[in-house]
């Protein structure tokens, strides 16, 4: 092969190894994303698969289609030209390289100091599961007293609806009172839900945010309706959270145990602790107990004197109060039939005194039947019972629901966990489980804490296979923390908490940084093998790799800049990912093109091959 074909062939062979390992490393960097499940898995799983498929297809095209197209489309003679911007950057970078290589120790120390500073900045960043996706609405829940009637509750609901609608930012208000028609929710008339679509944000009062609106609305509702608890969420968010945790709240503490009274007592204690934690709001403890209940205790001795068994008395009470089927009514021309229930008229069972007078048929002399009042054989009294009994895994529990506003989720919940552990002592047989967004966050981080080190180990293994040297592997791998520094500073400057979305951004930086590390270290090794001394090889590496490193980072950065600065509805979930990638790819080339060459000069052990005596004599 000669001419253009030979040049393309040799160029392809020169970059094949670097391209293959770079693409493989990027795919390996996305391995943690395949371990995600639940809400975060549904959101970011398709992105990971698409990225992996695209890289695999691109890798195949690089080794097959690209050389063929180059052979067909490129002319015999190609001249390389640079833009004014690249020439200006190159002149500036040459001065930087001279400074960096003359002060290698200072440069590496400055890089380490920057990493330490990033660690300190990262320690001040808050924690949350996923950024709240702005839906442009409010989902408001109100908990009325459990014993409220439909008519009385409806009057309060109308007043609440008018109050919410009075805010100029509210478009309309739709209420749901009680349980749904399909009976899928066991809530009673005490449960009220408001769907509040909001007007476009640009029509709101100047300087008013959604959190401010929620605070104003909550204060007005609590002031007007004392004793009623309110919780704010969004329509889709509320449904997803309820489906994921079984609790209709952003976060909850599930107290599990056998006794309802003890559960309620512990829940009230925890509520008092949460009220002292900054950022925790909308605290709700459902009233498990207090339902007015008529209790009938059969006196077995008195019943025995009349020849009655407890079963006879219970059967009479059930038929008199609850009703008993006396037959079936069949629909003509159909197999549908309906039971005909028979029970006492309302005036004979409307109060305790009427119940005490219910006649129980007892055997009399000579086979006759004697009517005995229920009060003669049982104690009938008014007591309190349970409004609700929450169960999970065949165990009773009570939820303490709460939201977090004005503070990062992780900081608020971690402080709450610490205070609850210190101030609330659980009896034997009782336990606490934290559910909701923070539990989902902990679950996802637990999986990533296993998958991310494995991904880094796979990346380092691929680097070792590529270079065959542990020193070169570590030098190329040092580009990873250099890229992470920019992502951490991006979150810090944007005042964003660390979330699963941000974690995905850091995972994406693994592959980009490792690819740049391969390019720089690989170029240095090739120049050393070509016979250049270490100083000229370092200078040549910086000269040759400036543009590829910049282009790699800029290509990853430019596409995400709009997402990093977007504030439109729906942008909240992707914005932390974009901020991390943009911050990392902006700072990464600066560190990789300065600190990494200085580290190569200090730690690399590669030396140019010295010709042997026989080779010299032959020459």
Coordinates of C-alpha atoms in Angstrom, one line a residue:
X1 CA 0.0 0.0 0.0
X2 CA 1.2 3.5 -0.9
X3 CA 0.0 7.0 -0.9
X4 CA -3.2 8.0 0.7
X5 CA -4.4 4.4 1.5
X6 CA -1.1 3.7 3.3
X7 CA -1.4 6.9 5.3
X8 CA -5.0 6.1 6.3
X9 CA -4.0 2.5 7.2
X10 CA -1.2 3.5 9.4
X11 CA -3.2 6.3 11.0
X12 CA -6.0 3.9 11.8
X13 CA -3.6 1.4 13.3
X14 CA -2.1 4.2 15.5
X15 CA -5.4 5.2 17.1
X16 CA -7.2 1.9 17.1
X17 CA -6.0 0.8 20.6
X18 CA -6.7 4.3 22.1
X19 CA -10.1 4.6 20.6
X20 CA -11.2 1.0 21.5
X21 CA -10.1 1.3 25.2
X22 CA -11.5 4.9 25.4
X23 CA -14.9 3.8 24.2
X24 CA -14.8 0.7 26.4
X25 CA -13.9 2.7 29.4
X26 CA -16.8 5.2 28.8
X27 CA -19.2 2.3 28.6
X28 CA -17.7 0.8 31.8
X29 CA -18.2 4.2 33.5
X30 CA -21.9 3.8 32.9
X31 CA -22.1 0.4 34.5
X32 CA -23.5 1.8 37.8
X33 CA -26.5 3.2 36.0
X34 CA -27.6 -0.3 35.0
X35 CA -27.9 -1.2 38.7
X36 CA -30.5 1.5 39.5
X37 CA -34.0 0.5 40.1
X38 CA -37.3 2.1 41.2
X39 CA -38.0 5.7 40.2
X40 CA -34.3 6.6 39.5
X41 CA -33.9 3.5 37.4
X42 CA -36.9 4.4 35.2
X43 CA -35.6 7.9 34.7
X44 CA -31.9 7.2 34.0
X45 CA -31.9 3.6 32.9
X46 CA -32.9 4.5 29.3
X47 CA -30.1 7.1 29.1
X48 CA -27.5 4.5 30.1
X49 CA -28.7 2.0 27.6
X50 CA -28.9 4.6 24.8
X51 CA -25.4 5.8 25.6
X52 CA -24.0 2.3 25.6
X53 CA -25.7 1.4 22.4
X54 CA -24.6 4.6 20.7
X55 CA -20.9 4.1 21.8
X56 CA -21.0 0.5 20.6
X57 CA -22.3 1.5 17.2
X58 CA -19.9 4.4 17.0
X59 CA -17.0 2.1 17.8
X60 CA -18.0 -0.3 15.1
X61 CA -18.4 2.6 12.6
X62 CA -15.0 4.0 13.6
X63 CA -13.2 0.8 12.7
X64 CA -15.1 0.1 9.5
X65 CA -17.0 3.0 7.9
X66 CA -14.6 5.9 8.9
X67 CA -11.5 4.5 7.2
X68 CA -13.5 3.7 4.1
X69 CA -15.1 7.1 3.9
X70 CA -11.6 8.7 4.4
X71 CA -10.3 6.7 1.5
X72 CA -13.1 7.8 -0.7
X73 CA -13.6 11.4 0.3
X74 CA -10.2 12.8 1.4
X75 CA -7.9 14.2 -1.3
X76 CA -4.3 12.9 -1.8
X77 CA -2.8 15.9 -0.1
X78 CA -4.4 17.3 3.0
X79 CA -3.2 20.4 4.8
X80 CA -3.9 21.0 8.4
X81 CA -5.2 24.5 9.4
X82 CA -6.1 25.9 12.7
X83 CA -8.6 28.7 13.6
X84 CA -7.5 31.9 15.1
X85 CA -9.0 30.8 18.5
X86 CA -6.9 27.6 18.5
X87 CA -3.8 29.4 17.5
X88 CA -4.3 31.9 20.3
X89 CA -4.9 29.1 22.8
X90 CA -1.8 27.3 21.6
X91 CA 0.4 30.3 22.1
X92 CA -0.9 30.8 25.6
X93 CA -0.6 27.1 26.4
X94 CA 3.0 27.0 25.3
X95 CA 3.8 29.6 28.0
X96 CA 1.8 27.7 30.6
X97 CA 3.7 24.5 29.7
X98 CA 7.0 26.1 30.2
X99 CA 5.9 27.4 33.6
X100 CA 4.4 24.1 34.6
X101 CA 7.3 21.9 33.6
X102 CA 9.7 24.3 35.3
X103 CA 7.7 24.0 38.6
X104 CA 6.5 20.4 38.5
X105 CA 6.3 19.9 42.3
X106 CA 4.4 23.2 42.8
X107 CA 2.0 22.3 40.0
X108 CA 1.2 18.8 41.4
X109 CA 0.9 20.3 44.9
X110 CA -1.5 22.9 43.6
X111 CA -3.6 20.2 41.9
X112 CA -3.8 18.2 45.2
X113 CA -4.7 21.3 47.1
X114 CA -7.5 22.0 44.6
X115 CA -8.8 18.4 45.2
X116 CA -8.7 19.0 48.9
X117 CA -10.6 22.2 48.5
X118 CA -13.2 20.4 46.3
X119 CA -13.6 17.8 49.1
X120 CA -14.2 20.6 51.6
X121 CA -16.7 22.3 49.3
X122 CA -18.4 18.9 48.7
X123 CA -18.8 18.4 52.5
X124 CA -21.0 21.5 52.6
X125 CA -23.3 20.3 49.8
X126 CA -26.7 19.0 50.9
X127 CA -28.3 15.7 50.0
X128 CA -31.6 14.9 48.3
X129 CA -33.1 12.0 46.4
X130 CA -34.1 13.6 43.1
X131 CA -34.8 17.3 42.4
X132 CA -38.5 18.0 42.5
X133 CA -39.8 18.0 39.0
X134 CA -41.8 21.2 38.6
X135 CA -45.3 20.3 37.4
X136 CA -46.9 23.7 37.5
X137 CA -49.5 22.7 40.1
X138 CA -50.0 22.1 43.8
X139 CA -51.6 19.0 45.3
X140 CA -52.9 19.9 48.7
X141 CA -54.1 17.4 51.4
X142 CA -56.2 18.5 54.4
X143 CA -56.9 16.2 57.3
X144 CA -60.2 17.1 59.1
X145 CA -61.2 15.5 62.4
X146 CA -61.8 11.8 61.8
X147 CA -65.4 11.9 63.1
X148 CA -66.5 14.7 60.8
X149 CA -69.7 14.1 58.8
X150 CA -70.0 14.5 55.0
X151 CA -72.3 17.6 55.3
X152 CA -70.2 19.3 57.9
X153 CA -66.9 18.5 56.2
X154 CA -68.3 19.7 52.8
X155 CA -68.9 23.2 54.4
X156 CA -65.3 23.4 55.5
X157 CA -64.1 22.1 52.1
X158 CA -66.0 24.9 50.3
X159 CA -64.4 27.5 52.5
X160 CA -60.9 26.1 52.0
X161 CA -61.5 26.1 48.2
X162 CA -62.5 29.7 48.2
X163 CA -59.4 30.7 50.3
X164 CA -57.0 28.8 48.0
X165 CA -58.7 30.3 44.9
X166 CA -58.2 33.8 46.3
X167 CA -54.5 33.7 45.6
X168 CA -53.8 35.5 42.2
X169 CA -51.3 32.8 41.1
X170 CA -54.0 30.0 41.3
X171 CA -55.8 29.2 38.1
X172 CA -58.5 27.0 39.5
X173 CA -59.2 24.6 42.4
X174 CA -60.7 21.1 42.1
X175 CA -61.5 19.2 45.3
X176 CA -61.9 15.5 46.2
X177 CA -63.7 14.8 49.5
X178 CA -63.6 11.4 51.1
X179 CA -62.7 8.2 49.4
X180 CA -62.8 7.7 45.6
X181 CA -65.8 6.1 43.9
X182 CA -63.9 2.9 43.1
X183 CA -63.2 2.3 46.7
X184 CA -59.4 1.9 46.2
X185 CA -58.6 4.3 49.0
X186 CA -59.9 3.6 52.5
X187 CA -59.9 7.3 53.6
X188 CA -63.1 8.7 55.1
X189 CA -64.8 12.1 55.0
X190 CA -61.9 13.5 57.0
X191 CA -59.6 13.3 53.9
X192 CA -59.8 16.2 51.5
X193 CA -57.5 16.6 48.4
X194 CA -57.2 19.8 46.3
X195 CA -55.8 19.9 42.8
X196 CA -54.5 23.4 42.3
X197 CA -53.3 24.2 38.7
X198 CA -51.1 27.4 38.7
X199 CA -50.9 30.2 36.2
X200 CA -47.7 30.7 34.2
X201 CA -44.8 31.8 36.4
X202 CA -44.2 35.0 34.4
X203 CA -47.7 36.3 35.5
X204 CA -46.9 35.9 39.2
X205 CA -46.2 38.7 41.7
X206 CA -42.7 39.9 41.2
X207 CA -40.1 38.0 43.3
X208 CA -42.6 35.3 44.4
X209 CA -41.3 31.7 44.2
X210 CA -43.4 28.6 44.5
X211 CA -42.0 27.9 47.9
X212 CA -43.1 31.4 49.0
X213 CA -46.6 30.8 47.6
X214 CA -46.9 27.5 49.5
X215 CA -45.7 29.2 52.7
X216 CA -48.3 32.0 52.3
X217 CA -51.1 29.5 51.4
X218 CA -50.2 27.2 54.4
X219 CA -50.1 30.1 56.9
X220 CA -53.5 31.4 55.7
X221 CA -55.1 27.9 55.8
X222 CA -53.7 27.0 59.3
X223 CA -54.8 30.4 60.7
X224 CA -58.3 30.1 59.3
X225 CA -58.8 26.4 60.1
X226 CA -57.0 25.7 63.4
X227 CA -56.7 22.0 64.2
X228 CA -56.7 20.9 60.5
X229 CA -53.4 19.7 59.2
X230 CA -52.3 20.5 55.6
X231 CA -49.6 18.9 53.4
X232 CA -48.4 20.2 50.0
X233 CA -47.1 18.2 47.1
X234 CA -47.6 17.9 43.3
X235 CA -50.0 15.7 41.5
X236 CA -47.6 13.3 39.8
X237 CA -45.2 13.4 42.6
X238 CA -47.9 12.5 45.2
X239 CA -49.0 9.5 43.2
X240 CA -45.5 8.3 42.6
X241 CA -44.5 8.6 46.2
X242 CA -47.7 6.8 47.4
X243 CA -47.1 4.0 45.0
X244 CA -43.4 3.7 45.9
X245 CA -43.7 3.8 49.8
X246 CA -47.4 3.3 50.5
X247 CA -47.5 6.7 52.3
X248 CA -49.2 9.7 50.8
X249 CA -46.4 12.1 51.9
X250 CA -42.9 13.0 50.7
X251 CA -41.3 11.3 53.8
X252 CA -42.6 9.3 56.7
X253 CA -41.4 7.5 59.8
X254 CA -43.2 4.1 60.1
X255 CA -43.4 3.0 63.8
X256 CA -44.2 -0.7 63.9
X257 CA -45.5 -2.5 67.0
X258 CA -48.4 -4.5 68.4
X259 CA -50.3 -2.0 70.6
X260 CA -52.2 1.0 69.0
X261 CA -52.1 3.2 72.1
X262 CA -48.3 2.7 72.4
X263 CA -47.8 3.4 68.7
X264 CA -49.8 6.7 69.0
X265 CA -47.8 7.7 72.1
X266 CA -44.4 7.1 70.3
X267 CA -45.7 9.0 67.2
X268 CA -46.6 12.0 69.3
X269 CA -43.2 12.0 70.9
X270 CA -41.5 11.9 67.5
X271 CA -43.7 14.7 66.2
X272 CA -42.4 16.9 69.1
X273 CA -38.9 16.1 68.1
X274 CA -39.4 16.8 64.4
X275 CA -41.0 20.2 65.2
X276 CA -37.6 21.3 66.5
X277 CA -35.7 20.4 63.3
X278 CA -35.2 23.2 60.9
X279 CA -36.7 22.6 57.5
X280 CA -39.2 19.9 58.5
X281 CA -42.8 21.0 58.0
X282 CA -46.3 19.6 57.3
X283 CA -46.0 17.1 60.1
X284 CA -49.0 14.8 60.4
X285 CA -49.8 12.0 62.9
X286 CA -53.0 10.2 62.0
X287 CA -55.4 9.8 65.0
X288 CA -55.4 6.1 65.3
X289 CA -57.7 6.1 68.4
X290 CA -60.8 8.1 69.4
X291 CA -63.5 6.6 67.2
X292 CA -66.7 6.4 69.3
X293 CA -67.5 2.7 69.6
X294 CA -70.3 0.8 71.3
X295 CA -68.9 -2.1 73.2
X296 CA -71.0 -5.1 74.2
X297 CA -69.4 -7.5 76.8
X298 CA -71.5 -10.7 77.4
X299 CA -71.8 -11.8 81.0
X300 CA -71.5 -15.5 80.7
X301 CA -72.8 -16.3 84.2
X302 CA -76.0 -14.3 83.7
X303 CA -76.4 -15.7 80.2
X304 CA -76.1 -19.2 81.5
X305 CA -78.9 -18.7 84.0
X306 CA -81.2 -18.1 81.0
X307 CA -79.8 -21.0 79.1
X308 CA -78.1 -18.7 76.5
X309 CA -74.7 -19.1 75.0
X310 CA -72.5 -16.2 73.8
X311 CA -73.1 -17.4 70.2
X312 CA -76.9 -17.1 70.6
X313 CA -76.6 -13.5 71.9
X314 CA -74.1 -12.5 69.2
X315 CA -76.3 -13.9 66.4
X316 CA -79.3 -11.9 67.8
X317 CA -77.2 -8.7 67.9
X318 CA -75.9 -9.2 64.4
X319 CA -79.4 -9.7 63.0
X320 CA -80.9 -6.8 64.9
X321 CA -78.2 -4.2 64.2
X322 CA -76.2 -5.4 61.2
X323 CA -79.1 -7.3 59.5
X324 CA -79.5 -10.8 58.2
X325 CA -80.4 -12.2 54.8
X326 CA -84.0 -13.5 54.9
X327 CA -83.9 -14.6 51.3
X328 CA -82.9 -13.6 47.8
X329 CA -84.5 -11.5 45.1
X330 CA -83.8 -12.8 41.6
X331 CA -84.0 -10.5 38.6
X332 CA -86.4 -11.8 36.0
X333 CA -84.6 -13.1 32.9
X334 CA -81.2 -13.0 34.5
X335 CA -79.1 -14.9 37.0
X336 CA -78.5 -11.8 39.1
X337 CA -79.9 -11.9 42.6
X338 CA -79.8 -9.7 45.6
X339 CA -80.1 -10.6 49.3
X340 CA -83.1 -9.3 51.2
X341 CA -81.7 -7.9 54.5
X342 CA -83.9 -7.8 57.6
X343 CA -83.0 -5.8 60.7
X344 CA -84.6 -3.7 63.4
X345 CA -86.0 -0.3 62.5
X346 CA -83.7 2.6 63.2
X347 CA -85.6 3.8 66.3
X348 CA -84.9 0.4 68.0
X349 CA -81.1 0.6 67.5
X350 CA -80.3 4.3 67.3
X351 CA -78.8 4.7 70.8
X352 CA -77.3 2.8 73.7
X353 CA -80.6 2.6 75.6
X354 CA -82.4 1.2 72.5
X355 CA -79.6 -1.5 72.1
X356 CA -79.9 -2.4 75.8
X357 CA -83.6 -3.1 75.2
X358 CA -83.1 -5.6 72.4
X359 CA -84.9 -8.8 73.2
X360 CA -83.0 -12.0 73.2
X361 CA -85.0 -15.2 72.9
X362 CA -84.2 -17.6 75.7
X363 CA -85.7 -21.0 76.4
X364 CA -88.6 -20.9 78.9
X365 CA -90.6 -23.6 80.8
X366 CA -92.5 -26.2 78.8
X367 CA -90.6 -25.4 75.6
X368 CA -91.7 -21.7 75.5
X369 CA -89.5 -18.8 74.6
X370 CA -88.8 -16.0 77.0
X371 CA -87.7 -12.5 75.8
X372 CA -84.7 -11.3 77.8
X373 CA -83.4 -7.7 77.4
X374 CA -79.8 -7.5 76.3
X375 CA -78.9 -5.5 79.4
X376 CA -79.8 -8.5 81.5
X377 CA -77.1 -10.7 79.9
X378 CA -74.5 -8.2 78.7
X379 CA -72.8 -4.9 79.6
X380 CA -73.4 -2.2 76.9
X381 CA -71.3 0.9 77.1
X382 CA -69.7 3.6 75.0
X383 CA -65.9 3.5 74.5
X384 CA -63.3 4.6 72.0
X385 CA -61.8 2.5 69.3
X386 CA -59.5 2.8 66.3
X387 CA -60.1 5.2 63.4
X388 CA -57.6 3.4 61.2
X389 CA -55.3 0.4 61.6
X390 CA -52.3 0.6 59.3
X391 CA -50.7 -2.7 58.4
X392 CA -47.7 -3.7 56.5
X393 CA -46.2 -7.2 56.3
X394 CA -48.9 -8.4 58.7
X395 CA -47.7 -5.9 61.4
X396 CA -49.4 -2.8 62.8
X397 CA -47.7 0.6 62.3
X398 CA -48.4 4.3 62.4
X399 CA -46.8 6.8 60.0
X400 CA -45.5 10.2 61.0
X401 CA -45.6 12.1 57.8
X402 CA -43.5 15.2 57.0
X403 CA -42.1 17.3 54.2
X404 CA -38.8 19.2 53.9
X405 CA -38.8 22.8 52.6
X406 CA -36.1 25.5 52.8
X407 CA -33.4 23.0 53.5
X408 CA -31.8 20.0 51.8
X409 CA -33.5 16.7 52.4
X410 CA -30.4 14.8 53.7
X411 CA -29.4 17.4 56.2
X412 CA -32.9 17.7 57.7
X413 CA -33.5 13.9 57.9
X414 CA -30.0 13.1 59.2
X415 CA -30.5 15.7 62.0
X416 CA -34.0 14.3 62.7
X417 CA -32.7 10.7 62.9
X418 CA -30.0 11.8 65.4
X419 CA -32.5 13.6 67.6
X420 CA -35.1 10.9 67.4
X421 CA -32.5 8.3 68.4
X422 CA -31.4 10.5 71.4
X423 CA -34.8 11.6 72.7
X424 CA -37.2 8.8 71.9
X425 CA -36.8 5.4 73.6
X426 CA -38.7 2.5 72.0
X427 CA -40.1 -0.3 74.1
X428 CA -39.2 -3.9 73.2
X429 CA -41.0 -5.1 70.1
X430 CA -41.2 -1.7 68.4
X431 CA -39.1 -0.3 65.6
X432 CA -38.7 2.7 63.3
X433 CA -38.4 2.7 59.5
X434 CA -37.8 5.8 57.5
X435 CA -39.7 5.8 54.2
X436 CA -40.1 8.2 51.3
X437 CA -37.6 10.2 49.4
X438 CA -34.7 9.8 51.8
X439 CA -35.2 6.0 52.0
X440 CA -35.1 5.9 48.2
X441 CA -31.9 8.0 48.3
X442 CA -30.2 5.7 50.7
X443 CA -31.2 2.7 48.7
X444 CA -29.9 4.2 45.5
X445 CA -26.6 5.3 47.1
X446 CA -26.2 1.9 48.6
X447 CA -26.3 0.4 45.2
X448 CA -24.0 3.0 43.7
X449 CA -21.5 2.7 46.5
X450 CA -21.0 -0.9 45.3
X451 CA -21.4 -0.4 41.6
X452 CA -19.2 2.8 41.3
X453 CA -16.0 1.2 42.9
X454 CA -16.5 -1.8 40.6
X455 CA -16.8 0.5 37.6
X456 CA -13.6 2.4 38.7
X457 CA -11.8 -1.0 39.2
X458 CA -12.9 -2.1 35.7
X459 CA -11.7 1.2 34.2
X460 CA -8.3 0.8 36.0
X461 CA -8.1 -2.8 34.7
X462 CA -8.7 -1.6 31.2
X463 CA -6.1 1.1 31.6
X464 CA -3.6 -1.6 32.8
X465 CA -4.4 -3.8 29.9
X466 CA -3.9 -0.8 27.6
X467 CA -0.6 0.3 29.1
X468 CA 0.8 -2.8 30.7
X469 CA 2.2 -0.6 33.5
X470 CA 0.8 0.1 37.0
X471 CA 2.4 3.6 37.0
X472 CA 0.9 4.5 33.7
X473 CA -2.5 3.1 34.8
X474 CA -2.5 5.3 37.9
X475 CA -1.3 8.4 36.0
X476 CA -4.0 8.0 33.4
X477 CA -6.6 7.2 36.1
X478 CA -5.6 10.4 38.0
X479 CA -7.6 12.3 35.3
X480 CA -10.8 11.0 37.0
X481 CA -10.5 13.0 40.2
X482 CA -9.3 16.0 38.1
X483 CA -12.7 15.9 36.3
X484 CA -14.7 15.3 39.5
X485 CA -13.2 18.5 41.0
X486 CA -15.0 20.6 38.5
X487 CA -18.3 18.8 39.1
X488 CA -18.1 19.3 42.8
X489 CA -17.4 23.0 42.4
X490 CA -20.3 23.2 40.0
X491 CA -22.7 21.9 42.6
X492 CA -21.2 24.2 45.2
X493 CA -21.4 27.4 43.1
X494 CA -24.9 26.5 41.9
X495 CA -26.0 25.9 45.5
X496 CA -27.4 22.5 44.5
X497 CA -27.6 19.5 46.8
X498 CA -26.1 16.2 45.8
X499 CA -28.7 13.9 44.3
X500 CA -29.0 10.8 42.2
X501 CA -29.1 13.0 39.2
X502 CA -25.8 14.6 40.2
X503 CA -24.4 11.2 40.9
X504 CA -25.2 10.2 37.3
X505 CA -23.3 13.2 36.2
X506 CA -20.2 12.2 38.1
X507 CA -20.5 8.7 36.7
X508 CA -20.5 10.2 33.2
X509 CA -17.3 12.1 34.0
X510 CA -15.5 8.8 34.8
X511 CA -15.3 7.8 31.1
X512 CA -14.6 11.2 29.7
X513 CA -11.7 11.8 32.1
X514 CA -10.2 8.3 31.6
X515 CA -10.3 8.8 27.8
X516 CA -8.4 12.1 28.2
X517 CA -5.9 10.3 30.5
X518 CA -5.4 7.6 27.9
X519 CA -4.7 10.2 25.2
X520 CA -2.1 12.1 27.2
X521 CA -0.2 9.2 28.7
X522 CA -0.4 7.2 25.4
X523 CA 1.0 10.0 23.4
X524 CA 3.8 10.5 25.9
X525 CA 4.7 6.8 25.7
X526 CA 4.7 6.8 21.9
X527 CA 7.0 9.8 21.8
X528 CA 9.4 8.2 24.3
X529 CA 9.4 5.0 22.2
X530 CA 10.2 7.0 19.1
X531 CA 13.5 8.0 20.7
X532 CA 12.7 11.5 22.1
X533 CA 14.1 12.5 25.5
X534 CA 11.7 13.0 28.4
X535 CA 11.7 16.8 28.2
X536 CA 11.0 16.9 24.4
X537 CA 8.4 14.1 24.8
X538 CA 6.5 16.0 27.5
X539 CA 6.6 19.2 25.4
X540 CA 5.5 17.3 22.3
X541 CA 2.7 15.6 24.3
X542 CA 1.3 18.9 25.5
X543 CA 1.6 20.4 22.0
X544 CA -0.2 17.4 20.3
X545 CA -2.9 16.7 22.9
X546 CA -4.1 20.3 23.7
X547 CA -6.7 20.3 20.9
X548 CA -8.0 16.7 21.4
X549 CA -8.4 17.2 25.1
X550 CA -10.1 20.5 24.6
X551 CA -12.4 19.1 21.9
X552 CA -13.4 16.1 24.0
X553 CA -14.4 18.2 26.9
X554 CA -16.0 21.0 24.9
X555 CA -18.1 18.5 22.9
X556 CA -19.4 17.0 26.2
X557 CA -19.9 20.4 27.7
X558 CA -21.6 22.4 24.9
X559 CA -24.6 20.0 24.5
X560 CA -25.5 20.3 28.2
X561 CA -25.0 24.0 28.7
X562 CA -28.7 24.8 27.9
X563 CA -29.8 22.1 30.4
X564 CA -27.5 23.5 33.1
X565 CA -29.0 26.9 33.0
X566 CA -32.6 26.0 32.1
X567 CA -35.4 26.8 34.6
X568 CA -38.3 25.7 32.6
X569 CA -40.9 23.1 33.7
X570 CA -39.4 19.7 33.6
X571 CA -35.7 20.8 33.7
X572 CA -35.2 20.2 37.4
X573 CA -34.3 16.5 37.2
X574 CA -31.7 16.9 34.5
X575 CA -30.1 20.2 35.7
X576 CA -27.9 18.7 38.4
X577 CA -26.5 16.2 35.9
X578 CA -25.8 18.9 33.4
X579 CA -24.2 21.2 36.1
X580 CA -21.9 18.4 37.2
X581 CA -20.8 17.5 33.6
X582 CA -20.4 21.1 32.5
X583 CA -18.4 22.0 35.6
X584 CA -16.3 18.9 35.3
X585 CA -15.6 19.3 31.6
X586 CA -14.7 23.0 32.0
X587 CA -12.1 22.5 34.7
X588 CA -10.9 19.0 33.6
X589 CA -8.9 20.2 30.5
X590 CA -7.1 22.8 32.6
X591 CA -6.0 20.2 35.2
X592 CA -5.3 17.4 32.7
X593 CA -3.2 19.7 30.5
X594 CA -1.2 21.1 33.4
X595 CA -1.1 18.8 36.4
X596 CA -1.0 15.5 34.4
X597 CA 2.1 16.5 32.4
X598 CA 3.8 17.6 35.6
X599 CA 2.9 14.3 37.2
X600 CA 4.2 12.4 34.2
X601 CA 7.5 14.2 34.5
X602 CA 7.8 13.2 38.2
X603 CA 6.4 9.7 38.3
X604 CA 6.8 8.2 34.8
X605 CA 9.7 5.8 34.6
X606 CA 9.8 5.4 30.9
X607 CA 13.1 6.3 29.2
X608 CA 14.0 6.5 25.5
X609 CA 15.8 3.4 24.2
X610 CA 19.6 3.8 24.1
X611 CA 21.2 2.2 21.1
X612 CA 23.4 -0.8 21.8
X613 CA 27.1 -0.9 20.8
X614 CA 26.4 -3.3 17.9
X615 CA 23.7 -0.9 16.6
X616 CA 26.1 2.0 16.9
X617 CA 28.8 0.1 15.1
X618 CA 26.4 -1.0 12.3
X619 CA 25.4 2.6 11.8

